[in-house]
Coordinates of N, CA and C in Angstrom, one line a residue:
M6 N 76.4 100.6 116.0 CA 75.5 100.3 115.2 C 75.5 101.5 113.7
Y7 N 76.8 101.7 113.7 CA 77.3 103.0 112.6 C 76.9 102.2 111.2
D8 N 76.6 102.4 110.2 CA 76.3 102.3 108.7 C 75.7 101.1 108.9
S9 N 74.4 101.1 109.4 CA 73.3 100.1 109.6 C 72.4 100.1 108.6
E10 N 72.7 100.2 107.3 CA 72.0 100.8 106.0 C 70.9 99.4 106.0
D11 N 71.1 98.1 106.5 CA 70.6 97.2 106.2 C 69.4 97.1 106.9
D12 N 69.5 97.9 108.3 CA 68.4 97.8 109.3 C 67.3 98.6 108.8
F13 N 67.4 99.6 108.2 CA 66.1 100.3 107.9 C 66.1 100.5 106.2
G14 N 67.1 100.2 105.4 CA 67.3 100.7 104.1 C 67.7 102.2 103.6
V15 N 68.4 103.2 104.7 CA 68.6 104.1 104.3 C 70.1 104.1 104.0
G16 N 70.5 105.1 103.0 CA 71.9 105.1 102.8 C 72.4 106.5 102.3
V17 N 74.0 106.2 102.3 CA 74.4 107.8 101.9 C 75.8 107.5 100.8
A18 N 75.8 108.4 100.0 CA 76.7 108.2 99.1 C 77.2 109.4 98.5
P19 N 78.3 109.8 98.6 CA 79.6 109.1 98.9 C 79.9 109.1 100.3
K20 N 80.7 108.2 101.2 CA 80.6 108.0 102.6 C 81.5 108.9 102.9
S21 N 82.5 109.7 102.1 CA 83.9 110.6 102.5 C 83.7 111.8 101.8
A22 N 84.2 112.9 102.5 CA 84.4 113.9 101.6 C 86.0 114.5 102.0
F23 N 86.8 115.1 101.0 CA 87.8 115.6 101.2 C 87.8 117.0 100.7
F24 N 88.7 117.8 101.9 CA 88.7 119.4 101.7 C 90.3 119.8 101.8
S25 N 90.4 121.0 101.2 CA 91.8 121.7 101.7 C 91.7 122.6 102.7
S26 N 92.4 122.1 103.7 CA 92.8 123.1 105.0 C 92.8 124.3 104.6
A27 N 93.5 124.8 103.6 CA 93.9 126.3 103.5 C 92.7 126.8 102.7
N28 N 92.0 126.3 101.8 CA 90.8 127.1 101.3 C 89.5 126.5 101.8
G29 N 89.2 125.5 102.4 CA 88.1 124.8 102.8 C 87.2 124.1 101.5
G30 N 86.0 124.4 101.2 CA 85.5 123.7 100.3 C 83.8 123.3 100.3
A31 N 83.5 122.5 99.0 CA 82.1 121.8 99.6 C 82.2 120.6 99.0
S32 N 81.2 119.6 99.4 CA 81.0 118.4 98.9 C 79.4 118.3 98.9
R33 N 79.0 117.2 98.0 CA 77.5 117.2 98.3 C 77.3 115.7 98.0
H34 N 76.5 115.2 98.9 CA 76.1 113.8 99.1 C 74.7 113.4 99.1
L35 N 74.2 112.5 98.7 CA 73.0 111.8 98.5 C 72.4 111.1 99.4
V36 N 71.6 111.2 100.4 CA 70.8 110.5 101.3 C 69.5 109.7 100.7
V37 N 69.7 108.5 100.8 CA 68.3 107.5 100.0 C 67.6 106.8 100.8
N38 N 66.5 106.9 100.9 CA 65.6 106.0 101.7 C 65.0 104.7 100.5
G39 N 65.8 104.0 100.9 CA 65.5 102.6 100.1 C 64.3 101.7 100.4
S40 N 63.7 102.4 101.8 CA 62.6 101.5 102.6 C 61.5 101.7 101.9
S41 N 60.6 100.9 102.6 CA 59.0 101.0 102.2 C 58.6 101.9 103.4
E42 N 59.2 102.7 104.1 CA 58.6 103.4 104.9 C 59.3 104.8 105.3
R43 N 58.5 105.6 105.9 CA 58.7 107.2 105.9 C 59.9 107.4 106.8
M44 N 61.1 108.2 106.9 CA 62.3 108.1 107.5 C 62.4 109.8 107.7
A45 N 62.8 110.1 109.3 CA 62.7 111.3 109.7 C 64.7 111.1 109.6
V46 N 65.2 112.4 109.3 CA 67.0 112.2 109.1 C 67.0 113.4 110.2
K47 N 68.3 113.2 110.9 CA 68.7 114.3 111.7 C 70.2 114.4 111.4
V48 N 70.8 115.5 111.0 CA 72.3 115.4 110.8 C 73.1 116.1 111.9
K49 N 74.2 115.8 112.3 CA 74.8 116.0 113.5 C 76.4 116.1 112.8
C50 N 77.3 117.1 113.5 CA 78.5 117.3 112.7 C 79.4 117.6 114.4
S51 N 80.5 116.9 114.2 CA 81.8 116.8 115.2 C 82.6 118.2 115.2
N52 N 82.2 119.1 114.4 CA 82.8 120.4 114.6 C 81.9 121.4 113.6
N53 N 81.1 121.9 114.6 CA 80.3 123.0 113.6 C 81.0 124.4 113.6
R54 N 82.1 124.5 114.5 CA 82.8 125.9 114.0 C 83.5 125.7 112.7
L55 N 84.1 124.8 111.7 CA 84.3 124.9 110.5 C 83.4 124.2 109.5
F56 N 82.3 123.6 110.0 CA 81.6 123.0 108.9 C 80.2 123.4 109.0
R57 N 79.5 123.9 108.0 CA 78.0 124.0 107.8 C 77.3 123.0 106.9
I58 N 76.1 122.4 107.6 CA 75.5 121.3 106.4 C 73.8 121.8 106.2
S59 N 73.7 121.5 105.1 CA 72.1 121.8 105.0 C 71.4 120.5 104.0
P60 N 70.5 120.2 104.2 CA 69.6 120.4 105.5 C 69.9 119.6 106.9
V61 N 69.6 120.1 108.0 CA 69.8 119.5 109.2 C 68.9 118.6 109.3
F62 N 67.6 118.6 109.3 CA 66.5 117.9 109.5 C 65.6 117.7 108.2
T63 N 65.5 116.4 107.9 CA 64.6 116.4 106.7 C 63.4 115.0 106.9
I64 N 62.6 115.0 106.1 CA 61.8 113.8 106.0 C 62.1 113.2 104.6
L65 N 62.1 111.6 104.3 CA 62.5 110.9 103.3 C 61.1 109.8 103.1
D66 N 60.4 110.3 102.2 CA 59.2 109.2 101.6 C 60.0 108.1 101.3
P67 N 59.5 107.0 101.1 CA 59.9 105.7 100.6 C 60.3 106.0 99.4
G68 N 61.7 105.5 98.8 CA 62.0 105.4 97.7 C 62.4 107.0 97.6
C69 N 62.8 107.8 98.0 CA 63.0 109.0 97.6 C 64.6 109.4 98.2
A70 N 65.3 110.6 97.9 CA 66.2 110.8 97.9 C 66.4 112.5 98.3
Q71 N 67.4 112.9 99.1 CA 67.9 114.1 99.4 C 69.2 114.3 99.4
R72 N 69.5 115.8 98.7 CA 70.9 116.2 98.6 C 71.5 116.7 100.1
L73 N 72.6 116.5 100.5 CA 73.3 117.1 101.5 C 74.6 117.9 101.1
Q74 N 74.3 119.2 101.6 CA 75.4 119.9 101.3 C 76.4 120.2 102.2
I75 N 77.5 120.1 102.3 CA 78.6 120.1 103.4 C 79.8 121.3 103.0
V76 N 79.7 122.3 103.7 CA 80.6 123.5 103.3 C 81.8 123.3 104.4
R77 N 82.6 123.4 104.2 CA 84.1 123.6 105.3 C 84.8 125.1 104.8
D78 N 84.9 125.5 105.9 CA 85.8 126.8 106.1 C 87.2 126.6 106.1
P79 N 88.1 127.3 105.8 CA 89.4 127.1 105.9 C 89.7 127.1 107.4
G80 N 90.8 126.3 107.7 CA 91.1 126.0 109.1 C 92.4 125.0 109.1
S81 N 92.6 124.5 110.0 CA 93.6 123.4 110.4 C 93.1 122.0 109.8
P82 N 94.2 121.4 109.4 CA 94.1 120.2 108.8 C 93.7 119.0 109.9
G83 N 92.8 118.1 109.5 CA 92.3 117.0 110.7 C 91.2 116.3 110.1
T84 N 90.5 115.4 110.8 CA 89.5 114.6 110.7 C 88.3 114.8 111.3
D85 N 87.2 114.7 110.9 CA 85.8 115.2 111.2 C 84.8 114.3 110.9
K86 N 83.7 114.2 111.5 CA 82.7 113.3 111.1 C 81.4 114.0 111.1
V87 N 80.5 113.7 110.3 CA 79.1 113.8 110.1 C 78.2 112.4 110.4
I88 N 77.2 112.9 111.2 CA 76.6 111.6 111.6 C 74.9 111.6 111.3
L89 N 74.5 110.9 110.3 CA 73.2 111.0 110.1 C 72.3 109.8 110.9
L90 N 71.6 110.5 111.6 CA 70.7 109.9 112.7 C 69.2 109.9 111.9
Y91 N 68.7 108.5 111.8 CA 67.2 108.5 111.2 C 66.6 107.4 112.0
T92 N 65.2 107.7 111.8 CA 64.3 106.9 112.5 C 63.2 106.7 111.6
R93 N 62.1 105.8 112.3 CA 60.9 105.5 111.2 C 59.8 106.6 112.0
T94 N 59.0 107.4 110.8 CA 58.2 108.4 111.3 C 56.7 108.4 110.2
T95 N 55.7 108.9 111.0 CA 54.5 108.9 110.4 C 54.0 110.5 110.0
G96 N 54.9 111.3 110.5 CA 54.4 112.6 110.9 C 55.3 113.4 109.7
R97 N 55.3 114.6 109.8 CA 55.5 115.4 108.6 C 56.5 116.1 109.0
N98 N 57.2 116.4 110.4 CA 58.3 117.4 110.9 C 59.2 116.2 111.3
A99 N 60.5 116.4 110.7 CA 61.6 115.8 111.4 C 61.9 116.1 112.6
R100 N 62.2 117.1 112.9 CA 62.6 117.5 114.2 C 61.6 116.9 115.7
D101 N 60.3 116.9 115.3 CA 59.3 116.4 116.3 C 59.3 114.6 116.3
A102 N 59.9 114.4 115.2 CA 60.1 112.7 115.0 C 61.0 112.4 116.0
F103 N 62.1 113.1 116.1 CA 63.4 112.8 117.2 C 63.1 113.2 118.5
E104 N 62.2 114.1 118.7 CA 62.0 114.4 120.0 C 60.8 113.4 120.7
Q105 N 60.1 112.7 119.9 CA 59.3 111.8 120.3 C 59.6 110.1 120.3
S106 N 60.7 110.2 119.6 CA 61.4 108.7 119.5 C 62.1 108.4 120.4
D107 N 62.7 106.8 120.6 CA 63.5 106.3 121.6 C 64.8 106.2 121.0
K108 N 66.0 106.9 121.4 CA 67.5 106.8 121.0 C 67.6 105.5 120.4
S109 N 67.2 104.5 121.2 CA 67.8 103.0 121.0 C 67.1 102.8 119.5
Q110 N 66.3 103.5 118.9 CA 65.4 103.3 117.9 C 66.2 104.0 116.7
H111 N 67.1 104.6 116.8 CA 67.6 105.6 116.0 C 68.7 104.7 115.0
G112 N 68.9 104.9 113.7 CA 70.1 104.2 113.1 C 71.0 105.2 112.8
R113 N 72.2 105.0 112.2 CA 73.3 105.9 112.2 C 73.9 105.7 110.9
L114 N 74.6 106.4 110.4 CA 75.4 106.7 109.0 C 76.4 107.5 109.2
L115 N 77.7 107.1 108.9 CA 79.1 108.0 109.1 C 79.2 108.8 108.0
I116 N 79.5 109.8 107.7 CA 80.4 110.4 106.5 C 81.7 111.0 107.3
A117 N 82.7 110.8 106.8 CA 84.2 111.0 107.3 C 84.4 112.6 106.2
L118 N 85.0 113.4 107.0 CA 85.2 114.8 106.6 C 86.9 114.8 106.9
I119 N 87.7 114.7 105.8 CA 89.1 114.7 105.8 C 89.4 116.2 105.2
A120 N 90.2 116.7 106.0 CA 91.0 118.1 105.5 C 92.6 118.1 105.5
H121 N 93.2 118.2 104.4 CA 94.4 117.9 104.3 C 95.2 119.2 104.1
E122 N 96.3 119.1 104.5 CA 97.5 120.3 104.0 C 97.6 120.5 102.7
G123 N 97.7 121.8 102.2 CA 97.8 122.1 100.8 C 96.6 122.4 100.0
E124 N 96.7 122.4 98.5 CA 95.6 123.0 98.2 C 94.8 121.8 97.0
E125 N 95.6 120.5 96.8 CA 94.9 119.6 96.1 C 95.0 118.3 96.8
K126 N 94.1 117.4 96.7 CA 93.5 116.3 97.6 C 94.7 115.3 97.6
P127 N 95.1 114.6 98.9 CA 96.3 113.7 98.7 C 96.4 112.9 97.6
N128 N 95.7 112.3 97.0 CA 95.4 111.3 96.0 C 95.5 112.1 94.7
E129 N 95.1 113.2 94.5 CA 95.4 113.9 93.3 C 96.7 114.1 92.8
A130 N 97.7 114.2 93.3 CA 99.1 114.2 93.0 C 99.6 113.0 92.9
E131 N 99.2 112.0 93.2 CA 99.8 110.5 92.7 C 98.9 110.2 91.4
D132 N 97.6 110.6 91.6 CA 97.0 110.1 90.1 C 97.6 111.1 89.1
N133 N 98.2 112.4 89.1 CA 98.7 112.9 88.4 C 99.8 112.3 87.8
R134 N 100.9 111.8 88.7 CA 101.9 111.0 88.5 C 101.7 109.8 87.6
N135 N 100.4 109.3 88.1 CA 100.1 107.7 87.5 C 99.9 108.2 86.1
K136 N 99.2 109.2 85.7 CA 98.8 109.7 84.6 C 100.0 110.1 83.4
D137 N 100.9 110.9 84.1 CA 102.3 111.0 83.3 C 102.7 109.5 83.0
M138 N 103.2 108.5 83.9 CA 103.8 107.3 83.8 C 102.9 106.8 82.5
Q139 N 101.8 106.9 82.5 CA 100.9 106.0 81.3 C 101.0 106.9 80.1
R140 N 101.2 108.1 80.2 CA 101.5 108.9 78.9 C 102.9 108.2 78.1
K141 N 103.9 108.3 78.9 CA 105.1 107.9 78.9 C 105.3 106.6 78.4
R142 N 104.2 105.7 78.6 CA 104.5 104.2 78.1 C 103.7 104.1 76.9
G143 N 103.1 104.9 76.5 CA 102.1 104.9 75.3 C 100.8 104.4 75.6
S144 N 100.7 103.1 75.3 CA 99.2 102.3 74.9 C 99.0 101.4 76.3
A145 N 99.8 101.8 77.5 CA 99.3 100.9 78.8 C 98.0 101.0 79.3
G146 N 97.6 100.1 79.3 CA 95.8 99.7 79.8 C 94.9 100.1 78.5
R147 N 95.5 99.8 77.4 CA 94.6 99.9 76.4 C 94.6 98.5 75.7
S148 N 93.4 98.1 75.0 CA 93.5 97.0 74.1 C 93.8 97.0 73.0
E149 N 93.7 96.1 72.0 CA 94.5 96.1 70.5 C 93.4 97.1 69.9
N150 N 92.5 97.6 69.9 CA 92.0 98.5 69.0 C 92.2 99.8 69.8
G151 N 93.0 100.0 70.7 CA 93.3 101.6 71.4 C 92.2 101.9 72.4
Q152 N 91.2 100.9 72.4 CA 90.3 101.4 73.7 C 90.6 101.1 75.2
N153 N 90.2 101.7 76.2 CA 90.7 101.5 77.2 C 90.3 100.1 77.9
S154 N 91.1 99.3 78.5 CA 90.8 97.9 78.4 C 90.0 97.7 80.1
R155 N 90.2 98.9 80.8 CA 89.1 98.7 82.2 C 87.8 99.0 81.6
T156 N 86.8 98.1 82.1 CA 85.2 97.6 82.0 C 84.6 98.4 83.2
Y157 N 83.4 98.9 82.9 CA 82.5 99.2 84.2 C 81.6 97.6 84.3
R158 N 82.0 97.3 85.5 CA 81.3 95.9 85.8 C 79.9 96.1 86.6
G159 N 79.4 97.5 86.6 CA 78.1 97.9 87.0 C 78.1 98.2 88.8
P160 N 77.3 98.0 89.3 CA 76.8 98.3 90.7 C 77.6 97.3 91.5
T161 N 78.6 97.6 92.7 CA 79.1 96.9 93.6 C 78.3 96.6 94.7
R162 N 77.5 97.2 95.5 CA 76.7 97.0 96.4 C 75.1 97.2 96.3
P163 N 74.3 96.7 97.0 CA 73.0 96.8 97.0 C 72.6 98.2 96.7
T164 N 73.1 99.2 97.7 CA 72.9 100.4 97.7 C 73.2 101.3 96.3
D165 N 73.9 100.7 96.0 CA 74.0 101.2 94.4 C 73.2 101.3 93.4
Q166 N 72.4 99.6 93.6 CA 71.5 99.4 92.8 C 70.2 100.0 93.3
R167 N 70.1 100.5 94.3 CA 68.8 100.8 94.7 C 68.8 102.7 94.4
L168 N 70.0 103.1 94.0 CA 70.2 104.5 93.8 C 69.7 104.7 92.1
T169 N 70.0 103.6 91.4 CA 69.4 103.5 89.9 C 67.8 103.4 89.7
Q170 N 67.0 103.1 90.8 CA 65.5 102.5 90.9 C 65.1 103.6 91.2
L171 N 65.8 104.5 91.8 CA 64.9 105.5 92.6 C 64.4 106.6 91.7
P172 N 63.4 107.6 92.0 CA 63.0 108.5 91.1 C 63.9 109.6 91.6
M173 N 63.7 110.8 90.5 CA 64.9 111.8 90.7 C 64.3 112.5 91.7
I174 N 65.4 113.2 92.2 CA 65.1 114.3 93.4 C 64.1 115.1 93.6
G175 N 63.8 115.6 92.4 CA 62.6 116.7 92.4 C 61.0 115.9 91.9
Q176 N 61.2 114.6 91.8 CA 59.7 113.6 91.7 C 59.3 113.5 93.2
C177 N 60.1 113.7 94.0 CA 59.5 113.2 95.5 C 58.8 114.5 96.1
D178 N 57.7 114.4 97.0 CA 57.4 115.4 97.7 C 58.4 116.0 98.6
T179 N 59.0 117.5 98.2 CA 60.0 118.1 98.8 C 59.4 118.7 99.7
A180 N 58.0 119.2 99.8 CA 57.3 120.2 100.4 C 57.4 119.4 102.1
N181 N 57.6 118.2 102.2 CA 57.9 117.9 103.5 C 59.1 117.5 104.0
N182 N 59.9 118.2 103.2 CA 61.4 117.8 103.9 C 61.9 119.2 104.9
K183 N 60.9 120.0 105.2 CA 61.3 121.0 106.1 C 61.0 120.5 107.4
G184 N 62.1 120.6 108.4 CA 62.0 120.1 109.9 C 61.8 121.3 110.7

């Protein structure tokens, strides 16, 4: 039941984070409650030795969002994961909501944590090569008037549409987000 945001209307973006194994790094994610019910969220990590995550527990009111900060210390390259467990609640304490709820009722979302060797992202070197090739070709990828011919076609998933309709993070009741 991973990535089951259709069950409860809870989503996370982005669903992956890339880090340098030599330098570590940080990544920000947005957890969104697109449902009409209050949700308690609990964050678990497969490697607590290298990663620090904040917040671990939070309450999300309907239509609200919470930033999630993931920090990785330098270490060996590899792949880890963050699991976001969420459940419906009427209370104000996320930790209590998980102690009182049935585990079979928990929804789950995953964030992939990828630490690569070197100091730049694996796709960054390839992107730089592609940019160099485009510069050498001149107007490749441009229309007759010199503008970029690639156009943004709008949200590609229902989650993206929900993100644009939510209030800003500061507009939600953040006093309830302590677990």
